[in-house]
Structure formats: C-alpha cells, structure tokens
mmCIF file of C-alpha atoms in Angstrom:
data_model
loop_
_atom_site.group_PDB
_atom_site.id
_atom_site.type_symbol
_atom_site.label_atom_id
_atom_site.label_comp_id
_atom_site.label_asym_id
_atom_site.label_seq_id
_atom_site.Cartn_x
_atom_site.Cartn_y
_atom_site.Cartn_z
ATOM 1 C CA UNK A 1 -0.154 0.230 -0.228
ATOM 2 C CA UNK A 2 2.816 2.188 0.854
ATOM 3 C CA UNK A 3 4.413 2.102 -2.467
ATOM 4 C CA UNK A 4 0.991 2.781 -4.096
ATOM 5 C CA UNK A 5 0.640 5.687 -2.206
ATOM 6 C CA UNK A 6 4.669 6.862 -3.251
ATOM 7 C CA UNK A 7 3.840 5.588 -7.140
ATOM 8 C CA UNK A 8 0.410 8.337 -6.689
ATOM 9 C CA UNK A 9 2.660 11.318 -5.351
ATOM 10 C CA UNK A 10 5.529 10.699 -7.873
ATOM 11 C CA UNK A 11 2.536 10.874 -10.589
ATOM 12 C CA UNK A 12 1.759 14.543 -9.088
ATOM 13 C CA UNK A 13 5.211 15.661 -9.196
ATOM 14 C CA UNK A 14 6.184 15.383 -5.697
ATOM 15 C CA UNK A 15 8.929 13.280 -5.698
ATOM 16 C CA UNK A 16 10.266 13.984 -2.187
ATOM 17 C CA UNK A 17 7.699 13.937 0.753
ATOM 18 C CA UNK A 18 7.959 12.978 4.621
ATOM 19 C CA UNK A 19 7.078 9.491 5.680
ATOM 20 C CA UNK A 20 4.692 11.182 7.893
ATOM 21 C CA UNK A 21 2.387 11.965 4.828
ATOM 22 C CA UNK A 22 2.069 8.642 4.064
ATOM 23 C CA UNK A 23 1.220 7.718 7.326
ATOM 24 C CA UNK A 24 -1.698 10.516 7.118
ATOM 25 C CA UNK A 25 -2.630 9.382 3.688
ATOM 26 C CA UNK A 26 -2.660 5.182 3.940
ATOM 27 C CA UNK A 27 -5.686 5.781 6.567
ATOM 28 C CA UNK A 28 -7.692 7.685 4.330
ATOM 29 C CA UNK A 29 -7.376 5.723 1.838
ATOM 30 C CA UNK A 30 -8.436 2.936 3.162
ATOM 31 C CA UNK A 31 -11.833 4.716 4.499
ATOM 32 C CA UNK A 32 -12.655 5.903 1.161
ATOM 33 C CA UNK A 33 -13.944 2.456 -0.359
ATOM 34 C CA UNK A 34 -16.413 1.968 3.176
ATOM 35 C CA UNK A 35 -18.767 4.622 1.811
ATOM 36 C CA UNK A 36 -20.656 2.759 -0.186
ATOM 37 C CA UNK A 37 -23.976 3.578 1.268
ATOM 38 C CA UNK A 38 -25.741 5.526 -1.546
ATOM 39 C CA UNK A 39 -27.542 2.716 -3.161
ATOM 40 C CA UNK A 40 -28.671 1.289 0.463
ATOM 41 C CA UNK A 41 -32.092 0.128 0.754
ATOM 42 C CA UNK A 42 -33.638 0.188 4.495
ATOM 43 C CA UNK A 43 -35.770 -2.679 5.509
ATOM 44 C CA UNK A 44 -38.441 -0.408 7.199
ATOM 45 C CA UNK A 45 -38.966 0.788 3.008
ATOM 46 C CA UNK A 46 -39.319 -2.802 1.840
ATOM 47 C CA UNK A 47 -42.042 -5.096 1.796
ATOM 48 C CA UNK A 48 -41.172 -9.015 2.387
ATOM 49 C CA UNK A 49 -42.695 -11.518 -0.084
ATOM 50 C CA UNK A 50 -42.469 -14.625 1.822
ATOM 51 C CA UNK A 51 -44.254 -16.785 -0.619
ATOM 52 C CA UNK A 52 -46.003 -16.185 -4.197
ATOM 53 C CA UNK A 53 -48.843 -17.865 -5.650
ATOM 54 C CA UNK A 54 -49.721 -18.227 -9.646
ATOM 55 C CA UNK A 55 -53.192 -19.027 -10.735
ATOM 56 C CA UNK A 56 -55.541 -19.051 -14.182
ATOM 57 C CA UNK A 57 -57.952 -16.458 -13.949
ATOM 58 C CA UNK A 58 -58.858 -16.525 -17.116
ATOM 59 C CA UNK A 59 -57.432 -17.555 -20.678
ATOM 60 C CA UNK A 60 -55.645 -14.131 -20.740
ATOM 61 C CA UNK A 61 -55.074 -13.286 -16.831
ATOM 62 C CA UNK A 62 -53.490 -14.665 -13.928
ATOM 63 C CA UNK A 63 -54.053 -13.834 -10.576
ATOM 64 C CA UNK A 64 -51.052 -13.588 -8.395
ATOM 65 C CA UNK A 65 -51.171 -13.639 -4.841
ATOM 66 C CA UNK A 66 -48.402 -13.191 -2.165
ATOM 67 C CA UNK A 67 -47.853 -14.096 1.381
ATOM 68 C CA UNK A 68 -46.102 -10.690 2.949
ATOM 69 C CA UNK A 69 -44.110 -10.427 6.486
ATOM 70 C CA UNK A 70 -45.722 -8.264 8.493
ATOM 71 C CA UNK A 71 -43.551 -6.955 11.840
ATOM 72 C CA UNK A 72 -45.487 -6.164 14.781
ATOM 73 C CA UNK A 73 -44.730 -5.775 18.345
ATOM 74 C CA UNK A 74 -43.827 -8.689 20.672
ATOM 75 C CA UNK A 75 -46.769 -9.785 22.961
ATOM 76 C CA UNK A 76 -49.140 -11.687 20.263
ATOM 77 C CA UNK A 77 -51.764 -10.095 18.016
ATOM 78 C CA UNK A 78 -54.691 -11.370 15.599
ATOM 79 C CA UNK A 79 -54.312 -12.322 11.950
ATOM 80 C CA UNK A 80 -53.580 -9.876 9.670
ATOM 81 C CA UNK A 81 -56.098 -7.811 7.522
ATOM 82 C CA UNK A 82 -56.468 -10.339 4.847
ATOM 83 C CA UNK A 83 -57.746 -12.901 7.423
ATOM 84 C CA UNK A 84 -55.093 -14.800 7.091
ATOM 85 C CA UNK A 85 -51.817 -15.061 9.205
ATOM 86 C CA UNK A 86 -49.820 -16.470 12.389
ATOM 87 C CA UNK A 87 -50.671 -14.872 15.839
ATOM 88 C CA UNK A 88 -47.375 -17.231 17.069
ATOM 89 C CA UNK A 89 -44.123 -15.233 17.581
ATOM 90 C CA UNK A 90 -43.628 -11.527 17.187
ATOM 91 C CA UNK A 91 -44.728 -11.134 13.625
ATOM 92 C CA UNK A 92 -47.920 -11.840 11.370
ATOM 93 C CA UNK A 93 -48.290 -12.384 7.487
ATOM 94 C CA UNK A 94 -51.011 -10.773 5.099
ATOM 95 C CA UNK A 95 -52.346 -12.404 1.862
ATOM 96 C CA UNK A 96 -52.844 -9.957 -1.589
ATOM 97 C CA UNK A 97 -53.757 -10.751 -4.659
ATOM 98 C CA UNK A 98 -53.603 -8.725 -8.207
ATOM 99 C CA UNK A 99 -54.880 -9.571 -11.796
ATOM 100 C CA UNK A 100 -52.230 -9.441 -14.832
ATOM 101 C CA UNK A 101 -51.938 -10.837 -17.977
ATOM 102 C CA UNK A 102 -48.191 -11.717 -16.686
ATOM 103 C CA UNK A 103 -46.784 -12.047 -13.512
ATOM 104 C CA UNK A 104 -44.663 -8.552 -13.964
ATOM 105 C CA UNK A 105 -47.839 -7.020 -15.130
ATOM 106 C CA UNK A 106 -49.384 -9.013 -11.582
ATOM 107 C CA UNK A 107 -46.749 -7.884 -9.748
ATOM 108 C CA UNK A 108 -46.988 -4.141 -10.812
ATOM 109 C CA UNK A 109 -50.219 -3.682 -9.566
ATOM 110 C CA UNK A 110 -49.896 -5.704 -6.520
ATOM 111 C CA UNK A 111 -47.338 -2.851 -5.338
ATOM 112 C CA UNK A 112 -50.186 -0.160 -6.189
ATOM 113 C CA UNK A 113 -51.708 -1.975 -2.922
ATOM 114 C CA UNK A 114 -48.370 -1.136 -0.745
ATOM 115 C CA UNK A 115 -46.752 1.758 1.100
ATOM 116 C CA UNK A 116 -43.729 -0.082 0.286
ATOM 117 C CA UNK A 117 -41.455 -1.587 -2.447
ATOM 118 C CA UNK A 118 -41.833 -4.710 -3.057
ATOM 119 C CA UNK A 119 -39.195 -6.826 -2.014
ATOM 120 C CA UNK A 120 -38.274 -10.656 -3.390
ATOM 121 C CA UNK A 121 -35.564 -11.716 -1.704
ATOM 122 C CA UNK A 122 -37.031 -13.420 0.914
ATOM 123 C CA UNK A 123 -39.320 -15.264 -1.042
ATOM 124 C CA UNK A 124 -37.923 -19.181 -1.207
ATOM 125 C CA UNK A 125 -41.855 -20.417 -1.969
ATOM 126 C CA UNK A 126 -43.594 -20.353 -5.672
ATOM 127 C CA UNK A 127 -46.788 -22.433 -6.187
ATOM 128 C CA UNK A 128 -48.552 -22.792 -9.392
ATOM 129 C CA UNK A 129 -52.079 -23.503 -9.579
ATOM 130 C CA UNK A 130 -53.200 -26.638 -11.423
ATOM 131 C CA UNK A 131 -55.205 -24.948 -14.232
ATOM 132 C CA UNK A 132 -52.513 -22.538 -14.840
ATOM 133 C CA UNK A 133 -50.089 -25.511 -14.992
ATOM 134 C CA UNK A 134 -51.832 -26.821 -17.652
ATOM 135 C CA UNK A 135 -52.272 -23.716 -19.678
ATOM 136 C CA UNK A 136 -48.491 -23.559 -19.397
ATOM 137 C CA UNK A 137 -46.089 -21.738 -17.120
ATOM 138 C CA UNK A 138 -43.043 -20.843 -19.383
ATOM 139 C CA UNK A 139 -44.230 -17.523 -19.500
ATOM 140 C CA UNK A 140 -44.118 -17.027 -15.943
ATOM 141 C CA UNK A 141 -41.023 -18.732 -15.286
ATOM 142 C CA UNK A 142 -39.267 -16.567 -17.801
ATOM 143 C CA UNK A 143 -39.727 -13.738 -15.172
ATOM 144 C CA UNK A 144 -38.362 -15.444 -11.983
ATOM 145 C CA UNK A 145 -35.245 -16.186 -13.849
ATOM 146 C CA UNK A 146 -34.897 -12.783 -15.555
ATOM 147 C CA UNK A 147 -36.015 -10.161 -12.876
ATOM 148 C CA UNK A 148 -32.819 -9.882 -10.283
ATOM 149 C CA UNK A 149 -35.549 -9.757 -7.078
ATOM 150 C CA UNK A 150 -36.836 -13.684 -7.138
ATOM 151 C CA UNK A 151 -34.149 -15.917 -6.243
ATOM 152 C CA UNK A 152 -33.430 -18.971 -8.752
ATOM 153 C CA UNK A 153 -32.838 -21.497 -5.112
ATOM 154 C CA UNK A 154 -36.745 -20.887 -4.206
ATOM 155 C CA UNK A 155 -38.855 -23.982 -4.426
ATOM 156 C CA UNK A 156 -41.523 -24.321 -6.713
ATOM 157 C CA UNK A 157 -44.746 -26.476 -6.121
ATOM 158 C CA UNK A 158 -47.907 -27.138 -8.291
ATOM 159 C CA UNK A 159 -51.285 -27.356 -6.420
ATOM 160 C CA UNK A 160 -55.074 -27.704 -7.186
ATOM 161 C CA UNK A 161 -55.286 -24.133 -6.214
ATOM 162 C CA UNK A 162 -52.127 -21.635 -5.142
ATOM 163 C CA UNK A 163 -53.959 -19.216 -3.397
ATOM 164 C CA UNK A 164 -55.170 -21.534 -0.979
ATOM 165 C CA UNK A 165 -52.366 -22.927 0.286
ATOM 166 C CA UNK A 166 -50.575 -19.374 0.308
ATOM 167 C CA UNK A 167 -53.462 -18.613 2.902
ATOM 168 C CA UNK A 168 -53.606 -21.539 5.274
ATOM 169 C CA UNK A 169 -52.782 -20.745 8.897
ATOM 170 C CA UNK A 170 -50.442 -23.900 10.353
ATOM 171 C CA UNK A 171 -50.517 -24.799 13.735
ATOM 172 C CA UNK A 172 -47.059 -25.112 14.187
ATOM 173 C CA UNK A 173 -44.866 -22.785 11.924
ATOM 174 C CA UNK A 174 -45.556 -19.147 11.550
ATOM 175 C CA UNK A 175 -46.365 -18.945 7.616
ATOM 176 C CA UNK A 176 -47.314 -21.402 4.880
ATOM 177 C CA UNK A 177 -44.245 -20.502 3.384
ATOM 178 C CA UNK A 178 -42.396 -22.212 6.643
ATOM 179 C CA UNK A 179 -43.977 -25.018 6.409
ATOM 180 C CA UNK A 180 -43.205 -25.704 2.576
ATOM 181 C CA UNK A 181 -39.421 -24.810 2.928
ATOM 182 C CA UNK A 182 -39.116 -27.278 5.809
ATOM 183 C CA UNK A 183 -41.090 -30.010 3.846
ATOM 184 C CA UNK A 184 -38.945 -29.401 0.734
ATOM 185 C CA UNK A 185 -35.661 -29.643 3.064
ATOM 186 C CA UNK A 186 -36.622 -33.159 4.576
ATOM 187 C CA UNK A 187 -37.068 -34.422 1.034
ATOM 188 C CA UNK A 188 -39.598 -36.908 1.311
ATOM 189 C CA UNK A 189 -40.722 -36.081 -1.814
ATOM 190 C CA UNK A 190 -39.218 -34.132 -4.958
ATOM 191 C CA UNK A 191 -37.585 -31.073 -4.032
ATOM 192 C CA UNK A 192 -37.041 -28.563 -7.090
ATOM 193 C CA UNK A 193 -35.781 -24.888 -7.523
ATOM 194 C CA UNK A 194 -36.617 -22.618 -9.807
ATOM 195 C CA UNK A 195 -33.319 -23.130 -11.733
ATOM 196 C CA UNK A 196 -33.728 -27.118 -11.574
ATOM 197 C CA UNK A 197 -37.261 -26.537 -12.979
ATOM 198 C CA UNK A 198 -35.921 -24.104 -16.145
ATOM 199 C CA UNK A 199 -33.103 -26.621 -16.485
ATOM 200 C CA UNK A 200 -35.221 -29.481 -17.225
ATOM 201 C CA UNK A 201 -37.764 -27.257 -19.319
ATOM 202 C CA UNK A 202 -34.662 -26.628 -21.546
ATOM 203 C CA UNK A 203 -32.865 -30.393 -21.672
ATOM 204 C CA UNK A 204 -32.613 -32.949 -24.113
ATOM 205 C CA UNK A 205 -36.466 -34.275 -22.883
ATOM 206 C CA UNK A 206 -38.101 -31.048 -22.031
ATOM 207 C CA UNK A 207 -40.008 -32.910 -19.376
ATOM 208 C CA UNK A 208 -40.310 -31.594 -15.586
ATOM 209 C CA UNK A 209 -41.208 -33.320 -12.221
ATOM 210 C CA UNK A 210 -42.426 -30.627 -9.682
ATOM 211 C CA UNK A 211 -43.818 -31.524 -6.112
ATOM 212 C CA UNK A 212 -47.597 -31.540 -5.801
ATOM 213 C CA UNK A 213 -48.918 -30.130 -2.676
ATOM 214 C CA UNK A 214 -52.267 -31.139 -0.870
ATOM 215 C CA UNK A 215 -54.459 -29.605 1.957
ATOM 216 C CA UNK A 216 -54.623 -31.702 5.075
ATOM 217 C CA UNK A 217 -57.667 -31.897 6.563
ATOM 218 C CA UNK A 218 -58.332 -29.126 9.282
ATOM 219 C CA UNK A 219 -59.290 -30.429 13.066
ATOM 220 C CA UNK A 220 -63.328 -30.397 13.856
ATOM 221 C CA UNK A 221 -62.979 -27.865 16.177
ATOM 222 C CA UNK A 222 -60.915 -25.397 13.679
ATOM 223 C CA UNK A 223 -61.598 -23.363 10.772
ATOM 224 C CA UNK A 224 -60.808 -24.839 7.326
ATOM 225 C CA UNK A 225 -57.722 -22.809 6.722
ATOM 226 C CA UNK A 226 -56.120 -23.634 10.229
ATOM 227 C CA UNK A 227 -54.163 -26.513 8.438
ATOM 228 C CA UNK A 228 -50.814 -26.774 6.432
ATOM 229 C CA UNK A 229 -50.394 -28.015 2.939
ATOM 230 C CA UNK A 230 -48.147 -30.728 2.516
ATOM 231 C CA UNK A 231 -45.919 -32.915 -0.290
ATOM 232 C CA UNK A 232 -47.969 -35.294 -1.475
ATOM 233 C CA UNK A 233 -47.083 -36.529 -5.019
ATOM 234 C CA UNK A 234 -45.529 -34.876 -7.985
ATOM 235 C CA UNK A 235 -46.562 -33.399 -11.463
ATOM 236 C CA UNK A 236 -45.648 -34.037 -15.077
ATOM 237 C CA UNK A 237 -44.723 -31.337 -17.319
ATOM 238 C CA UNK A 238 -43.947 -32.276 -20.574
ATOM 239 C CA UNK A 239 -42.316 -29.154 -22.452
ATOM 240 C CA UNK A 240 -44.392 -26.331 -19.936
ATOM 241 C CA UNK A 241 -47.417 -27.986 -19.605
ATOM 242 C CA UNK A 242 -49.172 -30.389 -16.986
ATOM 243 C CA UNK A 243 -50.088 -33.330 -18.375
ATOM 244 C CA UNK A 244 -50.543 -36.048 -14.891
ATOM 245 C CA UNK A 245 -49.407 -36.844 -11.608
ATOM 246 C CA UNK A 246 -48.040 -39.135 -10.017
ATOM 247 C CA UNK A 247 -49.613 -40.490 -6.741
ATOM 248 C CA UNK A 248 -47.017 -40.871 -3.356
ATOM 249 C CA UNK A 249 -46.085 -44.178 -3.510
ATOM 250 C CA UNK A 250 -44.991 -43.800 -7.513
ATOM 251 C CA UNK A 251 -43.080 -40.688 -6.337
ATOM 252 C CA UNK A 252 -40.592 -43.011 -4.613
ATOM 253 C CA UNK A 253 -39.806 -45.034 -7.081
ATOM 254 C CA UNK A 254 -39.501 -41.736 -9.261
ATOM 255 C CA UNK A 255 -37.335 -40.473 -6.609
ATOM 256 C CA UNK A 256 -34.906 -43.854 -6.824
ATOM 257 C CA UNK A 257 -34.980 -43.497 -10.215
ATOM 258 C CA UNK A 258 -33.938 -40.393 -10.771
ATOM 259 C CA UNK A 259 -31.099 -40.866 -7.843
ATOM 260 C CA UNK A 260 -32.595 -38.575 -5.832
ATOM 261 C CA UNK A 261 -33.873 -40.286 -2.627
ATOM 262 C CA UNK A 262 -32.631 -39.175 0.256
ATOM 263 C CA UNK A 263 -35.092 -40.685 3.007
ATOM 264 C CA UNK A 264 -36.717 -43.930 2.347
ATOM 265 C CA UNK A 265 -38.476 -46.775 4.753
ATOM 266 C CA UNK A 266 -38.860 -49.962 2.536
ATOM 267 C CA UNK A 267 -41.454 -52.616 4.400
ATOM 268 C CA UNK A 268 -41.847 -56.307 2.972
ATOM 269 C CA UNK A 269 -43.147 -59.678 3.882
ATOM 270 C CA UNK A 270 -40.077 -62.158 3.776
ATOM 271 C CA UNK A 271 -41.030 -65.395 1.948
ATOM 272 C CA UNK A 272 -39.373 -67.235 5.156
ATOM 273 C CA UNK A 273 -41.896 -65.761 7.258
ATOM 274 C CA UNK A 274 -45.216 -64.290 8.631
ATOM 275 C CA UNK A 275 -44.753 -60.804 9.580
ATOM 276 C CA UNK A 276 -43.187 -57.734 8.373
ATOM 277 C CA UNK A 277 -39.504 -56.184 7.575
ATOM 278 C CA UNK A 278 -38.922 -52.456 7.845
ATOM 279 C CA UNK A 279 -35.513 -51.112 6.778
ATOM 280 C CA UNK A 280 -34.155 -47.749 6.827
ATOM 281 C CA UNK A 281 -32.289 -46.162 3.468
ATOM 282 C CA UNK A 282 -28.912 -44.901 4.480
ATOM 283 C CA UNK A 283 -27.005 -44.684 1.340
ATOM 284 C CA UNK A 284 -27.898 -45.142 -2.332
ATOM 285 C CA UNK A 285 -26.436 -44.630 -5.757
ATOM 286 C CA UNK A 286 -28.436 -45.184 -8.740
ATOM 287 C CA UNK A 287 -26.777 -45.371 -12.343
ATOM 288 C CA UNK A 288 -28.260 -45.196 -15.454
ATOM 289 C CA UNK A 289 -26.552 -47.044 -18.423
ATOM 290 C CA UNK A 290 -27.893 -46.641 -21.765
ATOM 291 C CA UNK A 291 -26.714 -48.522 -25.035
ATOM 292 C CA UNK A 292 -27.942 -48.774 -28.437
ATOM 293 C CA UNK A 293 -27.932 -52.010 -30.402
ATOM 294 C CA UNK A 294 -29.281 -51.575 -33.853
ATOM 295 C CA UNK A 295 -32.607 -49.862 -33.802
ATOM 296 C CA UNK A 296 -33.076 -51.107 -30.099
ATOM 297 C CA UNK A 297 -32.285 -48.484 -27.558
ATOM 298 C CA UNK A 298 -32.322 -50.090 -23.563
ATOM 299 C CA UNK A 299 -31.327 -48.117 -20.127
ATOM 300 C CA UNK A 300 -29.826 -50.452 -17.377
ATOM 301 C CA UNK A 301 -31.036 -48.754 -14.051
ATOM 302 C CA UNK A 302 -28.318 -49.836 -11.721
ATOM 303 C CA UNK A 303 -28.839 -48.948 -7.536
ATOM 304 C CA UNK A 304 -26.683 -50.076 -4.892
ATOM 305 C CA UNK A 305 -28.281 -49.456 -1.155
ATOM 306 C CA UNK A 306 -27.204 -49.522 2.381
ATOM 307 C CA UNK A 307 -29.439 -49.442 4.882
ATOM 308 C CA UNK A 308 -30.445 -50.657 8.326
ATOM 309 C CA UNK A 309 -33.240 -52.951 10.079
ATOM 310 C CA UNK A 310 -35.303 -50.482 12.251
ATOM 311 C CA UNK A 311 -38.335 -53.096 12.600
ATOM 312 C CA UNK A 312 -38.548 -56.790 12.996
ATOM 313 C CA UNK A 313 -41.993 -58.819 13.329
ATOM 314 C CA UNK A 314 -41.180 -61.625 12.052
ATOM 315 C CA UNK A 315 -39.566 -63.542 15.148
ATOM 316 C CA UNK A 316 -36.543 -64.180 12.814
ATOM 317 C CA UNK A 317 -32.835 -64.551 13.690
ATOM 318 C CA UNK A 318 -31.595 -61.610 11.405
ATOM 319 C CA UNK A 319 -28.350 -62.034 12.865
ATOM 320 C CA UNK A 320 -27.919 -65.501 11.286
ATOM 321 C CA UNK A 321 -25.956 -64.751 7.716
ATOM 322 C CA UNK A 322 -28.173 -66.815 5.991
ATOM 323 C CA UNK A 323 -31.188 -65.201 6.486
ATOM 324 C CA UNK A 324 -29.469 -61.545 6.363
ATOM 325 C CA UNK A 325 -28.340 -62.796 2.690
ATOM 326 C CA UNK A 326 -31.979 -63.837 2.125
ATOM 327 C CA UNK A 327 -33.329 -60.152 3.223
ATOM 328 C CA UNK A 328 -30.975 -58.653 1.243
ATOM 329 C CA UNK A 329 -31.748 -59.844 -2.179
ATOM 330 C CA UNK A 330 -35.831 -59.291 -1.052
ATOM 331 C CA UNK A 331 -35.132 -56.050 -0.016
ATOM 332 C CA UNK A 332 -33.582 -55.274 -3.609
ATOM 333 C CA UNK A 333 -36.768 -57.047 -5.278
ATOM 334 C CA UNK A 334 -38.878 -54.490 -3.594
ATOM 335 C CA UNK A 335 -36.795 -51.501 -4.602
ATOM 336 C CA UNK A 336 -37.241 -52.656 -7.817
ATOM 337 C CA UNK A 337 -41.042 -53.234 -8.058
ATOM 338 C CA UNK A 338 -40.845 -49.933 -6.929
ATOM 339 C CA UNK A 339 -38.773 -48.870 -10.196
ATOM 340 C CA UNK A 340 -40.917 -50.379 -12.294
ATOM 341 C CA UNK A 341 -44.299 -49.483 -11.172
ATOM 342 C CA UNK A 342 -43.272 -45.497 -11.353
ATOM 343 C CA UNK A 343 -42.265 -46.233 -14.775
ATOM 344 C CA UNK A 344 -45.276 -46.984 -16.272
ATOM 345 C CA UNK A 345 -47.296 -43.954 -16.390
ATOM 346 C CA UNK A 346 -44.453 -41.218 -17.297
ATOM 347 C CA UNK A 347 -43.487 -43.691 -20.378
ATOM 348 C CA UNK A 348 -46.367 -45.547 -21.629
ATOM 349 C CA UNK A 349 -49.392 -42.917 -20.899
ATOM 350 C CA UNK A 350 -47.803 -39.662 -20.490
ATOM 351 C CA UNK A 351 -44.788 -40.053 -23.282
ATOM 352 C CA UNK A 352 -42.698 -37.515 -20.586
ATOM 353 C CA UNK A 353 -39.152 -38.430 -20.086
ATOM 354 C CA UNK A 354 -38.677 -37.018 -16.188
ATOM 355 C CA UNK A 355 -36.178 -39.710 -15.643
ATOM 356 C CA UNK A 356 -32.931 -38.024 -17.444
ATOM 357 C CA UNK A 357 -33.162 -40.599 -20.326
ATOM 358 C CA UNK A 358 -32.293 -38.616 -22.697
ATOM 359 C CA UNK A 359 -29.453 -36.901 -20.968
ATOM 360 C CA UNK A 360 -28.138 -40.014 -20.583
ATOM 361 C CA UNK A 361 -28.060 -41.537 -24.020
ATOM 362 C CA UNK A 362 -26.958 -37.658 -25.448
ATOM 363 C CA UNK A 363 -23.754 -38.427 -23.266
ATOM 364 C CA UNK A 364 -22.899 -41.505 -24.196
ATOM 365 C CA UNK A 365 -23.835 -41.430 -27.872
ATOM 366 C CA UNK A 366 -23.614 -38.138 -28.964
ATOM 367 C CA UNK A 367 -23.769 -38.942 -32.815
ATOM 368 C CA UNK A 368 -27.018 -40.935 -32.714
ATOM 369 C CA UNK A 369 -28.146 -38.541 -30.243
ATOM 370 C CA UNK A 370 -27.999 -35.869 -32.477
ATOM 371 C CA UNK A 371 -29.919 -37.694 -35.454
ATOM 372 C CA UNK A 372 -32.539 -39.118 -33.233
ATOM 373 C CA UNK A 373 -33.634 -36.306 -30.819
ATOM 374 C CA UNK A 374 -36.123 -35.283 -33.156
ATOM 375 C CA UNK A 375 -37.795 -38.795 -33.017
ATOM 376 C CA UNK A 376 -37.220 -38.573 -29.173
ATOM 377 C CA UNK A 377 -40.910 -38.371 -28.434
ATOM 378 C CA UNK A 378 -41.604 -41.882 -30.271
ATOM 379 C CA UNK A 379 -37.980 -43.640 -29.312
ATOM 380 C CA UNK A 380 -38.964 -43.052 -25.363
ATOM 381 C CA UNK A 381 -42.211 -44.842 -25.064
ATOM 382 C CA UNK A 382 -40.125 -48.065 -26.501
ATOM 383 C CA UNK A 383 -36.737 -47.677 -24.818
ATOM 384 C CA UNK A 384 -36.795 -50.981 -22.306
ATOM 385 C CA UNK A 385 -35.890 -50.448 -19.298
ATOM 386 C CA UNK A 386 -33.937 -52.868 -17.113
ATOM 387 C CA UNK A 387 -33.475 -52.655 -13.062
ATOM 388 C CA UNK A 388 -30.285 -54.522 -11.585
ATOM 389 C CA UNK A 389 -30.706 -53.451 -7.610
ATOM 390 C CA UNK A 390 -28.239 -54.566 -5.156
ATOM 391 C CA UNK A 391 -29.054 -53.883 -1.032
ATOM 392 C CA UNK A 392 -26.782 -54.621 1.787
ATOM 393 C CA UNK A 393 -28.091 -54.379 5.322
ATOM 394 C CA UNK A 394 -25.314 -53.031 7.508
ATOM 395 C CA UNK A 395 -27.000 -53.482 11.131
ATOM 396 C CA UNK A 396 -29.931 -55.345 12.360
ATOM 397 C CA UNK A 397 -30.915 -52.804 14.870
ATOM 398 C CA UNK A 398 -29.847 -51.471 18.267
ATOM 399 C CA UNK A 399 -31.852 -54.290 20.374
ATOM 400 C CA UNK A 400 -31.158 -58.250 21.274
ATOM 401 C CA UNK A 401 -32.652 -61.160 19.013
ATOM 402 C CA UNK A 402 -35.452 -61.580 21.617
ATOM 403 C CA UNK A 403 -35.868 -58.085 22.967
ATOM 404 C CA UNK A 404 -39.520 -58.653 22.829
ATOM 405 C CA UNK A 405 -39.896 -62.395 22.659
ATOM 406 C CA UNK A 406 -38.963 -65.261 24.611
ATOM 407 C CA UNK A 407 -35.740 -67.137 23.044
ATOM 408 C CA UNK A 408 -37.791 -70.351 22.120
ATOM 409 C CA UNK A 409 -40.140 -67.824 19.781
ATOM 410 C CA UNK A 410 -37.656 -66.496 17.679
ATOM 411 C CA UNK A 411 -36.837 -68.564 14.252
ATOM 412 C CA UNK A 412 -33.276 -69.815 14.299
#
C-alpha cells in the first residue's frame, strides 16, 4: 500500500515527501471504499414477500397471490387484515392478490396496494395452480429467471389452487411458506427449485417433475384454513404444460430412478415368515447405463443401497448370515418393484421423460442422439428399461434378538 501511495505522489510531481505524510494518507485511502451507502435499501422501506402463488383467472389473465411478512410488536396479536396469518411469535403474515396478463404486470398492480417497495429476496416458495400449470408456465418462469429480485433457489410446487395454500394458517410454523420450505428440506418427496425447473424444461427431454401439494384436513374444532399444505405426489410436465400426476407411492420409485432419494423406509414381508421387515435407507447410488443396438434403445438402472433394519415383526433371527443375505435380495426386489411401477405412467401413458434418459443417451452416444433427438417422442415409449438393484443390510438394529420375544419364539 505504501508503494502505491509513493507512485501516486510521484505521478503528481511530488518526488520528495515526508514519511509522516504517508502515514496520514494511508488511513484515508482505506476509509474511502467504505463510503458506499448511497444505494442502500432500508428494511423499513421494504415489503418482504415470503411466498407467491400463481393461478389462472381466464385465458389471458393470471392471479398473483403473495404472503407478506408484517412486523408487529411482541406480545401476540391477531391475524392480518386479509384474514389469514399467524398469531404466534412477533410477526404475522398478510395475503394480497392482484391480476395481470403476466407475472410482472400483476406485480406492478400489486405494488399499488403497498406503501413499501416489494422485495422478492425472501421469497422461498412459488406455487403454480393446476389450471395455470396445464395452460403452461414457461412465460411466468421467465420472470423468475430474468428479474433480479426472485431467487433461483426458491422451491417450486404445484397445487390445485395456489391461493388456498398460500392463505393457510399452520398450527406450528409461523406461515405456510415456512411449512413448505421445511418439508422441502426433508426431501420426503421431490425437491425442485426455480433453477432446476428451468433446466429441466430446456433439457434434452423437455420434461419436468414438480412436487404436488395437497391440503391436510383441518381439525373438526378449527377453521377450515387452520391447517397445512404438504407434499403428496408429483406433477408431470411435458415441455411447459402439466400433463398428469404421480401419487405418493409412485413418487418414491421416481426418486430412486432420478438418484434423488434421500430418506426412505421400505417395508416388506419375507418369504420365510409372516410379519414385516422395515429397513431405513442410509446411502443410495443410482446409475443409468444406456445402450443402443441397431434400432433397439435400452437403459439399465443400476442401484446400490445400504440400509439398517429398524423393525422386525417376523420372529426371525436376523443375525444369521443366510437369513440376512435372503433379506438383502428381497429388499432389492422390493426396490425394483417400486421403480417398475413408477415407469409405467410417465413412459407408456404420458410419454414424458422425467427420468433423464435423454441426457444419458446424449452423453454416451452424442452422434446417434444428434440424429435421433427429433424423434425422441417416438423413441422414449419404446425404450426397454432393466433394473439391477443391490441392497446391503449393515445393521439389524440396536435391540437383541429376543428383545420382545422369548428365546423359544425366535426362529433360528
């Protein structure tokens, strides 16, 4: 830094200068870059959006509904002026809506209802209504990717009506946005961000899978909206239009196929006994191995998992090596059955490649893919899928063999 000061002074024609001058100029040069508050945004001037929902109003108009954070004094309080919000903690939420021909147009009209500037930086949830999803979401997604405010890492969902989900009053969390955000973190179902969705729609397959949100029934003694939305299945998109859904059971198989399964409990009845064995997933790895032989296209789905047994109602001694090996084979078979079930509807009925098969062929056979990509809609339903699952049971549980049974009841 001192050399820089000397160079500046020399350029100014000062060939000789006291060392004390350098000592005075050095702090000054360090302070100058800190004076950068001219474009600051005070939080008191911002309206923080926590979640946004988009619904179809008519063929040309959409409805934008937002959940807004409203600060208040500590000590409780009532719901927001819209009739929806949370009375826990030191904050509440307010629901507001506006109409427009695009998301940007609706946001501009929404801004007219607030004395503070709308701020998208805290919006972690976007929900598309089913009717709008069927009409197409590409144009609205363009705003989320193009405008500087919305976050690309915000989670995306689809529901029958986005406004209803946004307006729920959860009994535990402070807002419906927090409920869905925490559920997405658990990864019990699909987890898709704005960036993920955009990449899927412009990928080789031009198909996407987005978590579906249902509304849990409210307790009989509470208001209908005093409940939560929860992830329960998957919405399937071809190009940018929703073409169908998968239920929660088939979604589990989809997660195995996409190598996105983070938590899983597989329960099955062993062939050697009655009762059930439940295993908890520890680690899993899925590989897609494409192959082209003449006109025949095929994919081998290879899965390797490591699991723990967390419940045994069969009475079998799981510490015996032959029983343990048999259970591993049956666990692998149960996983394969889930995958095969998840394949049927997207491949045979909806013709939507949400499994990333197109990308797998593109990587391994770039020249063949270049020639065949325009015919992928014809090829995809005919692709033969083989499954090869391998399961390894690492631990059979913390309890001893006869933890809940007498020694004579345990099958050796």
